[in-house]
Tab-separated table of C-alpha atoms in Angstrom:
chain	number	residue	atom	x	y	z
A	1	UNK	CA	-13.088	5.416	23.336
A	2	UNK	CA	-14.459	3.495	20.081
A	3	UNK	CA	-11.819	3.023	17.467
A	4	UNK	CA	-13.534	5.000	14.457
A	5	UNK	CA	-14.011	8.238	17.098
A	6	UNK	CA	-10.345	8.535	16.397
A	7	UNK	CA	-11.318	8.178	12.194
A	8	UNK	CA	-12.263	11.367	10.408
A	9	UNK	CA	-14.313	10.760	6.620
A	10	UNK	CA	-13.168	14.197	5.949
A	11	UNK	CA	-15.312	15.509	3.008
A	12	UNK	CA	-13.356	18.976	2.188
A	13	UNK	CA	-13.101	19.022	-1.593
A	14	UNK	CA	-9.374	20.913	-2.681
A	15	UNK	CA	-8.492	20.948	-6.346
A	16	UNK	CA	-5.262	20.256	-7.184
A	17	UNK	CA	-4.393	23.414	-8.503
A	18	UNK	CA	-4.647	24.523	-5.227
A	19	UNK	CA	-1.889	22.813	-4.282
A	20	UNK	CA	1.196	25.147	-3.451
A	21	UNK	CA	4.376	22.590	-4.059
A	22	UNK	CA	7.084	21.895	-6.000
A	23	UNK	CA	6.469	21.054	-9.956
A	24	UNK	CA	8.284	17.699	-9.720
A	25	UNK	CA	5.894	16.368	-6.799
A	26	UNK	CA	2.870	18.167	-8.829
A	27	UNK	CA	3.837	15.685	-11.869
A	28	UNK	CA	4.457	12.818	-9.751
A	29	UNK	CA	1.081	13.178	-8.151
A	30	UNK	CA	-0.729	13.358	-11.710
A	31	UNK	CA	0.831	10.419	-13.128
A	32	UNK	CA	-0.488	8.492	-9.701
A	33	UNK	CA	-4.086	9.869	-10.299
A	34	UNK	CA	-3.813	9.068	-14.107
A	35	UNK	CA	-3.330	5.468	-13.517
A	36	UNK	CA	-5.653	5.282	-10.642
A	37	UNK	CA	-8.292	6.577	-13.512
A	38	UNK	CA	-6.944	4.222	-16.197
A	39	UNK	CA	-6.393	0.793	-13.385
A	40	UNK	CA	-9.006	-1.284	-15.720
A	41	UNK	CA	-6.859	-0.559	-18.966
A	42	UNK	CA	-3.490	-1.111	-16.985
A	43	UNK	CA	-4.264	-4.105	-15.878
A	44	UNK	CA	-4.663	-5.909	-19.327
A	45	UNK	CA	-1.384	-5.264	-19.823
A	46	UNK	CA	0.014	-6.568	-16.348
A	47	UNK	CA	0.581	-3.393	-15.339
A	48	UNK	CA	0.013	-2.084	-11.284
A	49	UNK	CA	-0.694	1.019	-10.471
A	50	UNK	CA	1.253	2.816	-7.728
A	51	UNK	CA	-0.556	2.818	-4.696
A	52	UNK	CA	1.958	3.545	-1.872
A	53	UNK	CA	2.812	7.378	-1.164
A	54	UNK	CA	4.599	8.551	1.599
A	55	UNK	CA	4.902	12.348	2.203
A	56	UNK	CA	7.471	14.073	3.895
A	57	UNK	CA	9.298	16.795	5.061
A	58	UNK	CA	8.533	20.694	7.142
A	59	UNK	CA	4.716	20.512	8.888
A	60	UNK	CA	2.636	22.592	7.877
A	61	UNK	CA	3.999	23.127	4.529
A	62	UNK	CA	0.570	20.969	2.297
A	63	UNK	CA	0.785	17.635	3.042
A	64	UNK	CA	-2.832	16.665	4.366
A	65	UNK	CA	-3.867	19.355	1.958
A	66	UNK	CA	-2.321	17.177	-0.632
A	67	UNK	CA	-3.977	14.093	0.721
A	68	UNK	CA	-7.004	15.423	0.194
A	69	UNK	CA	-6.558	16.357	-3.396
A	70	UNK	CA	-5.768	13.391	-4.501
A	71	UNK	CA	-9.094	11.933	-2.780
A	72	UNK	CA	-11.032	14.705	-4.920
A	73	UNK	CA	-8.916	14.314	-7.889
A	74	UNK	CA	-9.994	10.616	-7.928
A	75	UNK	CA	-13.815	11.059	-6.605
A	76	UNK	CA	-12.680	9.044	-3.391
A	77	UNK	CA	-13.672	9.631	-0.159
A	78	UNK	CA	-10.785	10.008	2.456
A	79	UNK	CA	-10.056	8.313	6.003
A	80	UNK	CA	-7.866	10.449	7.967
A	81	UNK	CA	-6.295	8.939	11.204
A	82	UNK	CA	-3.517	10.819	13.554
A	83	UNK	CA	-1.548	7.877	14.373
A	84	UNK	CA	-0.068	9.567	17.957
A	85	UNK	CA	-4.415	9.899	18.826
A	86	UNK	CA	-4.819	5.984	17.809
A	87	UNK	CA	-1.376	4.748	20.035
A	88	UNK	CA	-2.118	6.983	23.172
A	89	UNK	CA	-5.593	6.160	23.373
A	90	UNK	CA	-5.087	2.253	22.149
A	91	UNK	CA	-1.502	1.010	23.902
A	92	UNK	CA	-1.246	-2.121	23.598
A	93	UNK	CA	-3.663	-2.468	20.736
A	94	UNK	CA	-2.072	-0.645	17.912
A	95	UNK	CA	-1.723	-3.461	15.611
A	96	UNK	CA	-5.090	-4.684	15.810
A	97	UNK	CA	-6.668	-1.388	15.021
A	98	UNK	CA	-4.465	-0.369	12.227
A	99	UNK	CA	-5.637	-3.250	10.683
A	100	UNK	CA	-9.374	-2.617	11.490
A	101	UNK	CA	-8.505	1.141	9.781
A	102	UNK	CA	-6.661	-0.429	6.419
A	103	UNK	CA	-10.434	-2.982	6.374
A	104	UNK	CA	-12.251	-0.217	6.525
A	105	UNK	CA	-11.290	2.012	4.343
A	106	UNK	CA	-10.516	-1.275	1.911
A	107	UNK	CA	-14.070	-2.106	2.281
A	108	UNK	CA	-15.140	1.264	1.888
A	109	UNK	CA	-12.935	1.890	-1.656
A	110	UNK	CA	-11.437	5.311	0.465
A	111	UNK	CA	-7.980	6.629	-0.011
A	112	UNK	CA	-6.800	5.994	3.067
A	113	UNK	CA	-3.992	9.299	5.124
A	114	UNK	CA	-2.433	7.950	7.636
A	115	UNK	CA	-0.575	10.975	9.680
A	116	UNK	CA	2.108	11.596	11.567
A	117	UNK	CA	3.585	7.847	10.357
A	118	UNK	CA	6.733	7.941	12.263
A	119	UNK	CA	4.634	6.755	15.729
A	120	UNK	CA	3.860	3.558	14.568
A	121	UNK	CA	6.406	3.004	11.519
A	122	UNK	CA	9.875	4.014	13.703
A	123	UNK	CA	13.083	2.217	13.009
A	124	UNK	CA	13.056	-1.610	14.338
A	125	UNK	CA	16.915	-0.808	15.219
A	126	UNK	CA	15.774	2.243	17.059
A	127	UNK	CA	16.307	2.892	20.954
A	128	UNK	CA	12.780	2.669	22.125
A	129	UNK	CA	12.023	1.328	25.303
A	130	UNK	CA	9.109	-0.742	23.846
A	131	UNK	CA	11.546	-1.852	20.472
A	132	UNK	CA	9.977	-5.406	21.050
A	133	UNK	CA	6.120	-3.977	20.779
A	134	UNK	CA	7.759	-1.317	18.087
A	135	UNK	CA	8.925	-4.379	16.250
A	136	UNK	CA	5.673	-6.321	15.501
A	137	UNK	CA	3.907	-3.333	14.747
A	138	UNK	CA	5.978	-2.764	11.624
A	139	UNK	CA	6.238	-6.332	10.652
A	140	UNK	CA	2.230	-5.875	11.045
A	141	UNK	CA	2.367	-2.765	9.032
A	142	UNK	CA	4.473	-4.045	6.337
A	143	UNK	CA	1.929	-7.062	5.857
A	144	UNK	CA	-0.731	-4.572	5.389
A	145	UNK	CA	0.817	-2.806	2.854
A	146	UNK	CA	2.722	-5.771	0.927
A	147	UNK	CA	-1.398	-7.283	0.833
A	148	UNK	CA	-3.197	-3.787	-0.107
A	149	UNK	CA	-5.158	-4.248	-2.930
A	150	UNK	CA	-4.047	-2.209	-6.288
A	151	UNK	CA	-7.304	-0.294	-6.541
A	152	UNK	CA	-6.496	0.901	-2.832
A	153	UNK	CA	-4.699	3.769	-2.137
A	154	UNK	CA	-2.700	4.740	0.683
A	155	UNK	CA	-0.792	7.802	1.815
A	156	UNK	CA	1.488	8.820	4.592
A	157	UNK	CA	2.613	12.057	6.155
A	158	UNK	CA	5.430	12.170	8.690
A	159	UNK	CA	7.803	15.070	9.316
A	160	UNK	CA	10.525	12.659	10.376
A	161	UNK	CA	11.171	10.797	7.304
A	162	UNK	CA	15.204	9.573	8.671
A	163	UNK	CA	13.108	8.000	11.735
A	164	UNK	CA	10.759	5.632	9.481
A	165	UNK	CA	12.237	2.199	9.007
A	166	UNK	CA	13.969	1.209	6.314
A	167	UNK	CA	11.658	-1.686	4.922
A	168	UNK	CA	8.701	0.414	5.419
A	169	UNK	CA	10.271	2.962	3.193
A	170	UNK	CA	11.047	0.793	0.264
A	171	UNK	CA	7.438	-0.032	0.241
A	172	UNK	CA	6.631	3.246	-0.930
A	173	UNK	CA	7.002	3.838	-4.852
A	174	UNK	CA	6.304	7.453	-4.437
A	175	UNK	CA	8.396	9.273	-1.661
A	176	UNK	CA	7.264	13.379	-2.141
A	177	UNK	CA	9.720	15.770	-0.204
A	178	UNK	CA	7.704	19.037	1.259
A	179	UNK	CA	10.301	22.182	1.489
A	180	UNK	CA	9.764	25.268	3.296
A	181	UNK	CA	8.357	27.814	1.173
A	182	UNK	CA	10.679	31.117	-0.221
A	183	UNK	CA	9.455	34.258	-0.257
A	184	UNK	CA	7.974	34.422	-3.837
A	185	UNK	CA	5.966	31.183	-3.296
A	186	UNK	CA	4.379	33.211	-0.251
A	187	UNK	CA	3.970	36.133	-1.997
A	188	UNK	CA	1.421	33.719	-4.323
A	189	UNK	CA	0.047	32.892	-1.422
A	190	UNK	CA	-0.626	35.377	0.645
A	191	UNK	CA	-2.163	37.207	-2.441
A	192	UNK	CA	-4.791	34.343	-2.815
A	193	UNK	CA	-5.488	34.521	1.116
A	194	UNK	CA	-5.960	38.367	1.120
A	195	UNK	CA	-8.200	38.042	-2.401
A	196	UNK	CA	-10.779	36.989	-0.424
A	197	UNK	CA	-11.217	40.639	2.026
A	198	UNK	CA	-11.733	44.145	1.255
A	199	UNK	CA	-8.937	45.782	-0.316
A	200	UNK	CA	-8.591	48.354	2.594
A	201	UNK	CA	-7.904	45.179	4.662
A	202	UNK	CA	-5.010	43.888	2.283
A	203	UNK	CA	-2.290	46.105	2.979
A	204	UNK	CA	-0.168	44.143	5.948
A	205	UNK	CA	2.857	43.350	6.735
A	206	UNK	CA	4.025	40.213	5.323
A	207	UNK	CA	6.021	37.023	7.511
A	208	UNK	CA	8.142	35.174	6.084
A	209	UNK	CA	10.160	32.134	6.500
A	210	UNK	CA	7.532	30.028	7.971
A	211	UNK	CA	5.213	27.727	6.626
A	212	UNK	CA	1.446	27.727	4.466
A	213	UNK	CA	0.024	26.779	7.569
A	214	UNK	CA	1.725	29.485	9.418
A	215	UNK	CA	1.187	32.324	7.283
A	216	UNK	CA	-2.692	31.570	6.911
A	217	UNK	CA	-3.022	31.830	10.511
A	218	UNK	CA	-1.265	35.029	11.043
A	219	UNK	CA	-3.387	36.386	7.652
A	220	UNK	CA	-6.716	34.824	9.800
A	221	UNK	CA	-5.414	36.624	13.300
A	222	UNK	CA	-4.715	40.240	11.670
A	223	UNK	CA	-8.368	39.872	9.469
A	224	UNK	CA	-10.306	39.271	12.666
A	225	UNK	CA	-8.351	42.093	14.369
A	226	UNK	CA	-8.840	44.381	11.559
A	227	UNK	CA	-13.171	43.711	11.098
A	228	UNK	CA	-13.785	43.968	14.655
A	229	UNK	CA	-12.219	46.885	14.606
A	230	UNK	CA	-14.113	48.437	11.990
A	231	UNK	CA	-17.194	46.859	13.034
A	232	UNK	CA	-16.804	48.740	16.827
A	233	UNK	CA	-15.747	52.078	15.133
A	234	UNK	CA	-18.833	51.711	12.739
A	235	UNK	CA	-20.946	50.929	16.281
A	236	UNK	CA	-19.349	53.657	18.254
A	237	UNK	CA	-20.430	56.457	15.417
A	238	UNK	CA	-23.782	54.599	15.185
A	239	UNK	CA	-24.199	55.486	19.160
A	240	UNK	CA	-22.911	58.966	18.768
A	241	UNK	CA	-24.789	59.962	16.309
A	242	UNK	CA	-28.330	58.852	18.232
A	243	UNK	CA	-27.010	60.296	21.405
């Protein structure tokens, strides 16, 4: 398999007011896109932008969602790679194409979203039976990142934050925390999903305590349940009627 058949130039355009998160991590990423906008000025001053983010926390709950807000919020394009697709199908050449993905989407002026970052960025003092392999490919990773240029940007998702070493973390300068969502944040939610039906459809039981992710499948399931149904009702008169 070529490397960039693992690479996705995802071109979904999500505004960040779409984004369903916490007010602290909503300020945090606008300060991040204001100084991505304003680098030129910055820099006369000495000043570097942050480039580093590393997103955490419950799947399913925004964070390639958020990714790709930021890449719209800043007129970027975005390089998404799932790092567990890139190991399994590349053992023994992780390092090597990790740096052919951080070239290319250097080259390329992309944000860069590196998922699930705990395969390739796990503890050096961890109990993995390839530590010594595990080992270089953080020390490679941490080059990469230490030598990104400022007008790059790079984010990471991992739902096992505790499991990331500790020098890769305290390359990050923004570390965003994703939380389940309560019951009034779904609520919001689920009234923007159902917005987009009839209203005869909207009237459904509600889940709750699970994630965005979660509840827009179920919402997706019960729709496609509920038209076909109408549609085959609407079929079976249609027959009657000519019989």
């Amino acid at each position: 398999m070529n490397l960039y058949e693992l690479v996705v130039n995802d071109t979904e355009k999500i505004a960040l007011d779409d984004l369903l998160f916490s007010e602290e991590n909503k300020s945090a990423l606008l300060q991040t896109i204001k100084e991505h906008k304003y680098i030129e000025e910055l820099k006369k001053y000495n000043l570097k932008v942050d480039n580093k983010i590393l997103l955490h926390g419950h799947s399913g709950c925004g964070k390639t969602t958020t990714a790709k807000a930021i890449a719209t919020a800043l007129n970027k394009s975005i390089v998404i790679i799932n790092l567990s697709t890139l190991i399994n199908a590349k053992i023994g050449e992780t390092s090597k194409n990790v740096k052919a993905i951080f070239d290319k989407a250097i080259r390329e002026k992309a944000v860069l979203f590196l998922d699930e970052f705990d395969q390739i960025g796990k503890s050096r003092e961890s109990d993995d039976k390839d530590v010594a392999e595990m080992r270089r490919l953080v020390n490679t990773i941490i080059q990469l990142i230490d030598y990104l240029p400022t007008d790059s940007l790079l984010i990471c998702a991992t739902n096992f934050y505790n499991s990331i070493d500790t020098a890769l973390l305290r390359r990050f300068q923004i570390k965003l925390k994703f939380e389940m969502p309560n019951k009034k944040e779904l609520d919001i939610y689920y009234d923007k999903l159902l917005a987009d039906f009839p209203v005869h459809f909207q009237d459904i039981p509600r889940k709750y305590d699970i994630s965005y992710a979660e509840a827009k499948d179920y919402i997706q399931t019960i729709m496609k349940r509920q038209i076909i149904a109408e549609l085959e009702l609407k079929e079976q008169k249609l027959s009657e009627t000519i019989a």
